[in-house]
Coordinates of C-alpha atoms in Angstrom, one line a residue:
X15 CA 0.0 0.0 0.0
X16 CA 1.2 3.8 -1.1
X17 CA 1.3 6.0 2.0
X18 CA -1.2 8.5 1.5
X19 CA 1.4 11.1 3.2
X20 CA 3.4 10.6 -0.4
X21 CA 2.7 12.9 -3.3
X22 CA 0.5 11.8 -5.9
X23 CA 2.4 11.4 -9.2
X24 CA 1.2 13.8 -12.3
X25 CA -1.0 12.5 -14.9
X26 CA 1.5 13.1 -17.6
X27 CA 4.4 10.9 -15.6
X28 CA 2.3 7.8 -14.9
X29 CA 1.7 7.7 -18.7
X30 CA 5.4 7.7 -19.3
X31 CA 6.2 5.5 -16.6
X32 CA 3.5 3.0 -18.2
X33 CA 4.5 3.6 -21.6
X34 CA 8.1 2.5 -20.4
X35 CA 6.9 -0.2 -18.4
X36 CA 5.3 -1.8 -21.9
X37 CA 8.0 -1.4 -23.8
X38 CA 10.5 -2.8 -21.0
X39 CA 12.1 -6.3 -21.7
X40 CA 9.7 -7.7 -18.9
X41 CA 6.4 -7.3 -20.3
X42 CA 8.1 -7.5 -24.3
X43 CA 8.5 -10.7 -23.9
X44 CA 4.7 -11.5 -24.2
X45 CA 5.1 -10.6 -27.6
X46 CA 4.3 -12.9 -30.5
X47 CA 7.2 -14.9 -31.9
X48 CA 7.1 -14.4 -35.6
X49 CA 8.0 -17.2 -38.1
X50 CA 8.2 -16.1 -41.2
X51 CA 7.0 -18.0 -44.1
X52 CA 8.8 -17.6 -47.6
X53 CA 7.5 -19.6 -50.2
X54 CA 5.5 -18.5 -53.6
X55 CA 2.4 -18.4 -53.7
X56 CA 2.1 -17.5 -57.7
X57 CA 4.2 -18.5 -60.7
X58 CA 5.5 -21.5 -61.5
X59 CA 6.5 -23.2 -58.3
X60 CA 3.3 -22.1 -56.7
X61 CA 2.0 -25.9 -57.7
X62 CA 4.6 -27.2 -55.1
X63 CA 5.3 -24.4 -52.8
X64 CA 2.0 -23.1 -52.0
X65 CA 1.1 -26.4 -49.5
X66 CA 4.2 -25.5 -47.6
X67 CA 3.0 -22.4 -46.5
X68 CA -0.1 -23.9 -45.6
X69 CA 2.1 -26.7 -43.4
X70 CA 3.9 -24.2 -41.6
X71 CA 0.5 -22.5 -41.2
X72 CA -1.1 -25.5 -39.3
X73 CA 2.1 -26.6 -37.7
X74 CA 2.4 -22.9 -35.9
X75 CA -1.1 -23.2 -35.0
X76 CA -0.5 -26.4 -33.5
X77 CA 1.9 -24.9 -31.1
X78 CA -0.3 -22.3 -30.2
X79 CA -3.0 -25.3 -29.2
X80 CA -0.4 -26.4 -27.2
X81 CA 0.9 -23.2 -25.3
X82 CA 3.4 -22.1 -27.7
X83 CA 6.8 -21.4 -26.7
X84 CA 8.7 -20.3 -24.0
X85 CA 4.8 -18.9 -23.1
X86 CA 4.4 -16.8 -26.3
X87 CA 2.1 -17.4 -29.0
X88 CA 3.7 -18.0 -32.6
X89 CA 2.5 -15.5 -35.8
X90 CA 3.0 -16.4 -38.8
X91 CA 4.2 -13.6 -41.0
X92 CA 3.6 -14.8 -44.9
X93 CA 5.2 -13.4 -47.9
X94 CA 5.1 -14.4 -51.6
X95 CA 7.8 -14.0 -53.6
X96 CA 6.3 -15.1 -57.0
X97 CA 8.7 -17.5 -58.4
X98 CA 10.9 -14.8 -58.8
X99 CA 14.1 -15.6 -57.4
X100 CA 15.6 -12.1 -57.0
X101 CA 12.2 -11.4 -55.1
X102 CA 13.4 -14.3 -52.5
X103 CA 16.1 -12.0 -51.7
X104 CA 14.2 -8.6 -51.2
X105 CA 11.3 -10.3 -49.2
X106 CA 13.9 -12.4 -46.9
X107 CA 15.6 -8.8 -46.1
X108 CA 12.1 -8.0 -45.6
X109 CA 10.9 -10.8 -43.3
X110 CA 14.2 -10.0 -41.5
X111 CA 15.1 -6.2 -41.2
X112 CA 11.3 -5.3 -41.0
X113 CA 9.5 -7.5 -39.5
X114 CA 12.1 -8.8 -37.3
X115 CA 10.8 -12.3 -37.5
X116 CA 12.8 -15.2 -35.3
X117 CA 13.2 -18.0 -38.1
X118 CA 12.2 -17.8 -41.8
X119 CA 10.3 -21.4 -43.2
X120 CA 10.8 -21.3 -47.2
X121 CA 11.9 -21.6 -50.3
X122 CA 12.2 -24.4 -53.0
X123 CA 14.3 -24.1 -55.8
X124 CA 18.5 -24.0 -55.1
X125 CA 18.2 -20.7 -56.8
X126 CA 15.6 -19.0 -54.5
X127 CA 17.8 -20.4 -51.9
X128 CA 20.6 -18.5 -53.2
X129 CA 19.5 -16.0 -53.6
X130 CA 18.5 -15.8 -49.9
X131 CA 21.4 -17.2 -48.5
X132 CA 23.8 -13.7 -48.8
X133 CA 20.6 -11.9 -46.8
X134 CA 19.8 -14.5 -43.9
X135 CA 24.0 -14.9 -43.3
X136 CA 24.7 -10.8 -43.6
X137 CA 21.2 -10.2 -41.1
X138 CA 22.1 -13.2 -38.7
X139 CA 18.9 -15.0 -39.5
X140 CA 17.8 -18.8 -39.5
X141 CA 16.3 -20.5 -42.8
X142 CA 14.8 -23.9 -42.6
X143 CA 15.1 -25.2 -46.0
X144 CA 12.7 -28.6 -46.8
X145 CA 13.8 -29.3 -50.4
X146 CA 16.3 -31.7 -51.6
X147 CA 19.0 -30.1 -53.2
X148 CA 22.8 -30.4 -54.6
X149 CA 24.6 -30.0 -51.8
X150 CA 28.1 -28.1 -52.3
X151 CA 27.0 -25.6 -49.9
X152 CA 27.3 -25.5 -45.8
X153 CA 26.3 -22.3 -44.4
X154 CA 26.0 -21.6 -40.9
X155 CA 22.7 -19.7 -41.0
X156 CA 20.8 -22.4 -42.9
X157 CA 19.3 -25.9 -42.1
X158 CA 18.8 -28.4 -44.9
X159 CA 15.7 -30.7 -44.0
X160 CA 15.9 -32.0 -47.5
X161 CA 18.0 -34.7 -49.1
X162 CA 21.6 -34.4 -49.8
X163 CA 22.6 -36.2 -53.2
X164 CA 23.6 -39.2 -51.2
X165 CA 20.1 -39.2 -49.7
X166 CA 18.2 -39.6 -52.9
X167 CA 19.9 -39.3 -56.3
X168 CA 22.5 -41.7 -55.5
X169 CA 20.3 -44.1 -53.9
X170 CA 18.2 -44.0 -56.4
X171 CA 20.5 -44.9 -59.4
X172 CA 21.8 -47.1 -57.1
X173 CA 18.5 -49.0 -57.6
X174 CA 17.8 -48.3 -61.1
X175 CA 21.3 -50.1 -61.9
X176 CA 21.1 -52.9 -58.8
X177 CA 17.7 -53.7 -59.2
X178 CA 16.5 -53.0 -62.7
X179 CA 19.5 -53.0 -64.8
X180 CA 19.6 -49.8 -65.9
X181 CA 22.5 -49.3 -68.1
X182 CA 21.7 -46.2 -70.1
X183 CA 20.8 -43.4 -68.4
X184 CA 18.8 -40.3 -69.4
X185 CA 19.6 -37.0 -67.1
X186 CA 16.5 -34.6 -67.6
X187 CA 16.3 -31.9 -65.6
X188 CA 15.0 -27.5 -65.2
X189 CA 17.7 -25.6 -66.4
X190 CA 19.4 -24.2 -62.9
X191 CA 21.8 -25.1 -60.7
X192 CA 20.2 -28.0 -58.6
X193 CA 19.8 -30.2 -61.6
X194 CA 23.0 -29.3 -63.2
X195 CA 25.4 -30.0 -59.9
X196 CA 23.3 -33.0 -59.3
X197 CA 23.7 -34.0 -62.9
X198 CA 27.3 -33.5 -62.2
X199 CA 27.9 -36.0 -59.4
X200 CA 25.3 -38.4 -60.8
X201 CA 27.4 -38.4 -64.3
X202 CA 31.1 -38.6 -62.5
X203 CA 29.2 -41.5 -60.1
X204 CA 28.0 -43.6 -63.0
X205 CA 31.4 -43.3 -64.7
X206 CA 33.6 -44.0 -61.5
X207 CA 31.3 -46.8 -59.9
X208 CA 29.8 -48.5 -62.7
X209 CA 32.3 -47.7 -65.8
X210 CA 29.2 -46.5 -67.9
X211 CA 30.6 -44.8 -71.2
X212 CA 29.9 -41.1 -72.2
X213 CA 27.5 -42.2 -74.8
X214 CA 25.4 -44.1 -72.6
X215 CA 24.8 -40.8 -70.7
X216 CA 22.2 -37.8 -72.4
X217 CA 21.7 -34.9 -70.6
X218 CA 19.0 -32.4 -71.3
X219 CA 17.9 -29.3 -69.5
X220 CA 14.8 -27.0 -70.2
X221 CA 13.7 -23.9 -68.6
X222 CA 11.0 -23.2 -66.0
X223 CA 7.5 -24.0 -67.1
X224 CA 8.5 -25.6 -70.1
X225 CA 5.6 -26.9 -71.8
X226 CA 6.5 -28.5 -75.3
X227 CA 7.7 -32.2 -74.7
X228 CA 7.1 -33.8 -77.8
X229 CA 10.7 -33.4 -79.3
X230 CA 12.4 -34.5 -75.9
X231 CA 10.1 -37.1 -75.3
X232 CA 10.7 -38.6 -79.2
X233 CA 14.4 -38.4 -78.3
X234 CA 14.4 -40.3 -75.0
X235 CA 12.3 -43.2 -77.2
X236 CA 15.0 -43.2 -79.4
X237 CA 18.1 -43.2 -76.9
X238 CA 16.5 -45.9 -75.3
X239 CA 15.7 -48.2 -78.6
X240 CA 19.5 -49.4 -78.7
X241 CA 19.1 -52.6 -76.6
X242 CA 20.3 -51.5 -73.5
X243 CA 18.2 -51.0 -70.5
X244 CA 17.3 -47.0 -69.8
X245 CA 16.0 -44.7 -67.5
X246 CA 15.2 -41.3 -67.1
X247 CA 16.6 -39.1 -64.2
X248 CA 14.7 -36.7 -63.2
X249 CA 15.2 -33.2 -61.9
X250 CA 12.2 -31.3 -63.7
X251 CA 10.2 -29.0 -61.4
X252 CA 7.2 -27.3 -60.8
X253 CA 4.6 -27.1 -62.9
X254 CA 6.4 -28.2 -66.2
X255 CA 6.1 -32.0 -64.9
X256 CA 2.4 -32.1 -65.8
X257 CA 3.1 -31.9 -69.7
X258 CA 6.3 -34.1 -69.5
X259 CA 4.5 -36.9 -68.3
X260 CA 1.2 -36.4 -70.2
X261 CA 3.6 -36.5 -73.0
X262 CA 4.9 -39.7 -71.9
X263 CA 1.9 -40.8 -71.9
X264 CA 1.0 -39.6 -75.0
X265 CA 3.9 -41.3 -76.6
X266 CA 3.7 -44.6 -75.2
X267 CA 7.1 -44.5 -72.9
X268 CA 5.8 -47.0 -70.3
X269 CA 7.7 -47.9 -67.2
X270 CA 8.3 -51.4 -68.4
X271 CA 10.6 -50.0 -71.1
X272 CA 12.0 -46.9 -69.7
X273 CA 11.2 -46.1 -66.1
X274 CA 11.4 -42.4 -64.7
X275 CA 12.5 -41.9 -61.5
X276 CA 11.7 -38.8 -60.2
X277 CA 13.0 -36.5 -57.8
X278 CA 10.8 -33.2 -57.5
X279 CA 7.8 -35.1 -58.5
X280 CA 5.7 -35.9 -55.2
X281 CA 1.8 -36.5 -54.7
X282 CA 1.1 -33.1 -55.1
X283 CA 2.4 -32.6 -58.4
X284 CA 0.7 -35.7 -59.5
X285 CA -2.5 -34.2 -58.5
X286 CA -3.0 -32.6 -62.1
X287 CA -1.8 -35.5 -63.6
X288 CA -3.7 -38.6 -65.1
X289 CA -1.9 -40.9 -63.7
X290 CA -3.1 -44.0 -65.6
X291 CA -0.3 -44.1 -68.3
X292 CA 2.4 -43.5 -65.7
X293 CA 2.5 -46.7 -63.2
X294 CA 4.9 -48.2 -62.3
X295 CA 6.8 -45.2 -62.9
X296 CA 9.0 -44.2 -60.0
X297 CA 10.1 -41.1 -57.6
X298 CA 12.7 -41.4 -54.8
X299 CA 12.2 -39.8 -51.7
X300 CA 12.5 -39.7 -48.1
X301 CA 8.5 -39.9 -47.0
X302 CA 5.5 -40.8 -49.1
X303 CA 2.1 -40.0 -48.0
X304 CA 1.4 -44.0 -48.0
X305 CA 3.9 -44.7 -45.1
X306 CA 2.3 -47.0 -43.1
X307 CA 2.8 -45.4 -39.4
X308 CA 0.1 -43.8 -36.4
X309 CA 2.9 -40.8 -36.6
X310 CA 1.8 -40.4 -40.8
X311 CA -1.7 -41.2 -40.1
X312 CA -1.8 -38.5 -37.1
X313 CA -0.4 -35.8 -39.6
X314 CA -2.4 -37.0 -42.7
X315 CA -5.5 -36.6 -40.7
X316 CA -4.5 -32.9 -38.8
X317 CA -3.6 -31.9 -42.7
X318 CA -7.2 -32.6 -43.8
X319 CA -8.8 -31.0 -40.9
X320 CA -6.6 -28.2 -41.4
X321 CA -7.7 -27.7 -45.5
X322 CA -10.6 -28.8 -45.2
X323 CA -10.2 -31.2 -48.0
X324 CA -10.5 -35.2 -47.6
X325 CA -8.9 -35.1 -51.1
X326 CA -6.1 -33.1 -49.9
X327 CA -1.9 -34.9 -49.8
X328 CA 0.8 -35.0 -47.9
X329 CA 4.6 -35.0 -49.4
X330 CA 8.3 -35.5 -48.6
X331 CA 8.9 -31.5 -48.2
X332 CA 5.6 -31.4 -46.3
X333 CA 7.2 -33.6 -43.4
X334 CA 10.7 -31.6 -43.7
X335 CA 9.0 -29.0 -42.9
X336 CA 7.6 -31.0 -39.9
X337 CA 10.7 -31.8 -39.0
X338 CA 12.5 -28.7 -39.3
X339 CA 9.5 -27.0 -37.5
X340 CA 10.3 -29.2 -34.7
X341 CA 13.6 -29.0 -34.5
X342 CA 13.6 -25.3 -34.0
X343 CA 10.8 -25.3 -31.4
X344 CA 12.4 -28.2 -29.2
X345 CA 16.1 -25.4 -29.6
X346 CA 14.0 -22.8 -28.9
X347 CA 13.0 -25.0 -25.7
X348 CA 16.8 -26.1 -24.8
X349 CA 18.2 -22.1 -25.0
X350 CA 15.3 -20.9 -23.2
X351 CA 15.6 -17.6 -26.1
X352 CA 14.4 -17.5 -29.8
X353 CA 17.7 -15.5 -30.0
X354 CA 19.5 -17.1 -33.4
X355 CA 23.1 -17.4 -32.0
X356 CA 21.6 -19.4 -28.9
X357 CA 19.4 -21.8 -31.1
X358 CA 22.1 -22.4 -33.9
X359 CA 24.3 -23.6 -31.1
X360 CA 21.3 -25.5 -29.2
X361 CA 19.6 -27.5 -32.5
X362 CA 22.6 -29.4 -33.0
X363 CA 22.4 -33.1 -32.1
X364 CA 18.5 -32.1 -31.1
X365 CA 16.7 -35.5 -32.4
X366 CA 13.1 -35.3 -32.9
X367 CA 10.3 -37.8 -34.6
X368 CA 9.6 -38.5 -38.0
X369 CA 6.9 -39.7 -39.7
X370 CA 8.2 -43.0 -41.3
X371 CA 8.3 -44.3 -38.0
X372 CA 12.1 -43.3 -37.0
X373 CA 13.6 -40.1 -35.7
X374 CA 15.5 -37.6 -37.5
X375 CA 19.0 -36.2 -35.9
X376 CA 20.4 -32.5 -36.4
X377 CA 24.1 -33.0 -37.5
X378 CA 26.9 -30.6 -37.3
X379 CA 26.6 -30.1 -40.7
X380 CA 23.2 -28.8 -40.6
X381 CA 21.8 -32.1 -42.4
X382 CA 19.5 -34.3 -40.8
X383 CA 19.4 -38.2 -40.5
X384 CA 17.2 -39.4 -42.5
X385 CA 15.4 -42.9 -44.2
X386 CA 15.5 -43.6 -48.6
X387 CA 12.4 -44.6 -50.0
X388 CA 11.8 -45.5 -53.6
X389 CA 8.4 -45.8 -54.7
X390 CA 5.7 -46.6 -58.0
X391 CA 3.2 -44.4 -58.9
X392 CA 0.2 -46.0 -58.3
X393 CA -3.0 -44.8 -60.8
X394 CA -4.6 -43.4 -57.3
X395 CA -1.8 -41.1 -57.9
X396 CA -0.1 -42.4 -54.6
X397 CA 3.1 -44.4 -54.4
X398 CA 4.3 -48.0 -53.6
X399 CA 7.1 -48.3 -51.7
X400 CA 9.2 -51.0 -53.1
X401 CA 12.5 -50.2 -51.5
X402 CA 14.1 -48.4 -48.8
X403 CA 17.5 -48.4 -46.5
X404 CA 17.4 -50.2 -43.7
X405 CA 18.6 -47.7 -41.5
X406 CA 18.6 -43.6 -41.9
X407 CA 21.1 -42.2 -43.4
X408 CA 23.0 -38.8 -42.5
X409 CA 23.3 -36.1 -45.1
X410 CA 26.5 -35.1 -46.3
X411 CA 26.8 -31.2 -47.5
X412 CA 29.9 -32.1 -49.6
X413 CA 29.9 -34.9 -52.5
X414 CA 32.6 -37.5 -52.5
X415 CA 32.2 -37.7 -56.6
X416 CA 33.4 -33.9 -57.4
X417 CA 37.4 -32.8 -57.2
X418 CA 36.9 -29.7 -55.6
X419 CA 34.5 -31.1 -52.9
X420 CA 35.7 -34.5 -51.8
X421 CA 38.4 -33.3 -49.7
X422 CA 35.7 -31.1 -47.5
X423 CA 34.2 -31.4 -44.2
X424 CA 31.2 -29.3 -42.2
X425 CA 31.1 -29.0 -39.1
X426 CA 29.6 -25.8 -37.5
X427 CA 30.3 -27.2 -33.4
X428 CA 33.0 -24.8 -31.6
X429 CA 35.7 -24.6 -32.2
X430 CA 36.3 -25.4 -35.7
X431 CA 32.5 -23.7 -37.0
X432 CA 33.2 -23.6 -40.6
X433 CA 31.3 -25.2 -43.2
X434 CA 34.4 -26.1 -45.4
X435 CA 37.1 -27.6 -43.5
X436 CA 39.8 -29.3 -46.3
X437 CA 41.1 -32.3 -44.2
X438 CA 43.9 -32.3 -46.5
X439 CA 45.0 -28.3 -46.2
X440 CA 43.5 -28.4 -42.7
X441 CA 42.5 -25.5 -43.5
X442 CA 38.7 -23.8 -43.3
X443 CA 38.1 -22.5 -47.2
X444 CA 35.0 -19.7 -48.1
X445 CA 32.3 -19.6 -50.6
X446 CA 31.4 -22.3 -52.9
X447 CA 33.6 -24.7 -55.2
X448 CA 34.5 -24.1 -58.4
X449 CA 32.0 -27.1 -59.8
X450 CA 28.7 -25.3 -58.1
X451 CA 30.2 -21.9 -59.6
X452 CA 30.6 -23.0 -63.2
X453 CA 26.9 -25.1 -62.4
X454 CA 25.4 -22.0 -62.4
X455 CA 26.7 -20.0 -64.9

């Protein structure tokens, strides 16, 4: 109780005391913690990009149901950058130096990423990243939920070669730099581990939304006439997979005589497809919505609720983002702070479920443990799993196939931190190699 022998304070002083008050670090910490959500919303990656948005969406609102973190709600702050890949860059800057949001959920393509990646590193931000990529890249400020190369492409010819008896191989891919440094280690991979000659290698790239297949298709048809057993390798994204396989289709390329495997292609992309003509084709991933787990189940049926839609599908980069969401919340949890130099130093080693029935492991590379799974398109448009590693298997940033790379470590724990360590030089290197440089020329 105030003695009422004290003065009474003026008017105009309580209001600034209060105004302080609000604004002290006390009562700011009520505040919202914002997660920002970069992914496009328009253009041509909108087919696959737009769900993961919407995943984030449910998965923030699900911590909310639960208390949210550290006793603050979560907001989601959304942007769309519009398949428009210096866009990425101005609305990450945006997400970051205006908004002031705590982590950043997004992007796709290897191109939006990089585009990002100079922005998030220069502002000290986090980026959660869900898509398989190229690797050839280690950067402190970003963590890749996605495959590495030796977490789906080389697996997957792996297969194709073991199991099928591929001996011809077809590299088809979106002119950028994902498929061409993947292209690159899957070419210098056939050649060093299964001696397969230059000419039993085509490579063919097409820009963004490409639309006319015919010529393509007729020329995969032929390749594959000479008596030797081929496949097609696929790095084609967004929305130009829905003529490339009606084309198929239309031109009678079955997967009895030359099987696709797939590895942007997921059961959302094959939701605008007639999928009749393309059983038994194939996609390699690290989830498929048919898993057979209560964890899948449980997130299948919180995904319908959440749209609305019993129609509606899960994918692979629906349950990185699960897991990355995760992740972050549980280091959020273990540094007691959204603050990013706090969580980058707690998430490492953080383990967390995933929804193949396993559990997914930070590493000090910022990869993740994860499970392979090949599966056949089914004509329901879902897949059949028909093979997978027995155990997970731990992503590695730098590719043992590439000159410049093999030689290279990442490991961002004190005190070595750097994302390029040559065990050879001993010494920590900067920026990328020159393979991933002349890829995206």
């Amino acid at each position: 109780m105030i003695p009422s022998s004290l003065p009474r304070t003026p008017r105009w002083l309580a209001v600034s005391l209060l105004s302080a008050a609000v604004a002290s670090p006390a009562l700011a910490q009520e505040d919202p913690i914002k997660v920002g959500i970069l992914h496009s919303l328009s253009g041509t990656m909108a087919i696959s990009e737009t769900v993961l948005k919407d995943t984030v969406e449910m998965l923030i609102e699900q911590q909310n149901a639960q208390g949210g973190l550290l006793g603050r709600d979560l907001e989601a702050v959304v942007v769309d950058p519009a398949s428009d890949w210096p866009l990425f860059a101005e609305k990450a800057r945006e997400l970051l130096a205006q908004e002031e949001v705590d982590v950043i959920f997004g992007n796709w393509t290897s191109v939006s990423r990089k585009s990002v990646l100079p922005v998030v590193e220069e502002l000290n931000g986090l980026l959660f990243y869900p898509v398989q990529y190229e690797g050839e890249e280690s950067s402190e400020n970003v963590f890749y939920t996605g495959a590495a190369p030796n977490q789906q492409a080389i697996p997957a010819v792996n297969y194709l070669h073991d199991q099928v008896g591929v001996e011809r191989w077809v590299l088809a891919g979106t002119d950028y730099v994902y498929p061409r440094t993947t292209n690159k280690i899957l070419a210098a991979y056939l050649r060093d581990e299964f001696g397969v000659a230059e000419a039993d290698i085509m490579i063919n790239y097409t820009p963004f939304g490409h639309s006319d297949w015919q010529n393509i298709v007729s020329e995969i048809k032929d390749f594959g006439s000479e008596g030797k057993k081929t496949a097609v390798v696929s790095t084609i994204n967004g929305d130009a997979n829905v003529p490339f396989y009606r084309e198929l289709g239309n031109q009678g390329v079955n997967a009895a005589d030359i099987p696709v495997v797939a590895f942007s292609v997921g059961e959302q992309e094959l939701t605008g497809i007639d999928t009749g003509p393309l059983v038994g084709h194939l996609a390699a991933w690290n989830y498929f919505m048919s898993v057979d787990t209560d964890a899948n189940y449980d997130f299948i049926d919180a995904w319908i609720e959440h749209t609305g839609d019993e129609m509606a599908v899960t994918n692979d980069p629906m349950e990185a983002h699960y897991i990355g969401f995760n992740m972050w919340a549980e280091a959020v949890r273990k540094a007691g702070t959204t603050e990013v130099d706090a969580v980058k130093e707690a998430i490492i080693g953080v383990s967390v479920p995933n929804l193949t029935g396993g559990y997914a492991a930070m590493m000090p590379n910022h990869h993740i443990t994860k499970p392979v799974l090949i599966g056949e398109i089914q004509d329901n448009g879902q897949f059949s799993i028909v093979w997978e590693t027995p155990s997970t298997v731990a992503g590695d940033a730098w590719s043992d196939y590439l000159p410049g790379s093999r030689d290279l470590i990442s490991d961002w724990r004190k005190p070595m931190a750097c994302g390029n360590y040559n065990v050879v030089t001993g010494s920590c290197g900067g920026g990328e190699t020159q393979e991933e440089a002349t890829a995206e020329e």
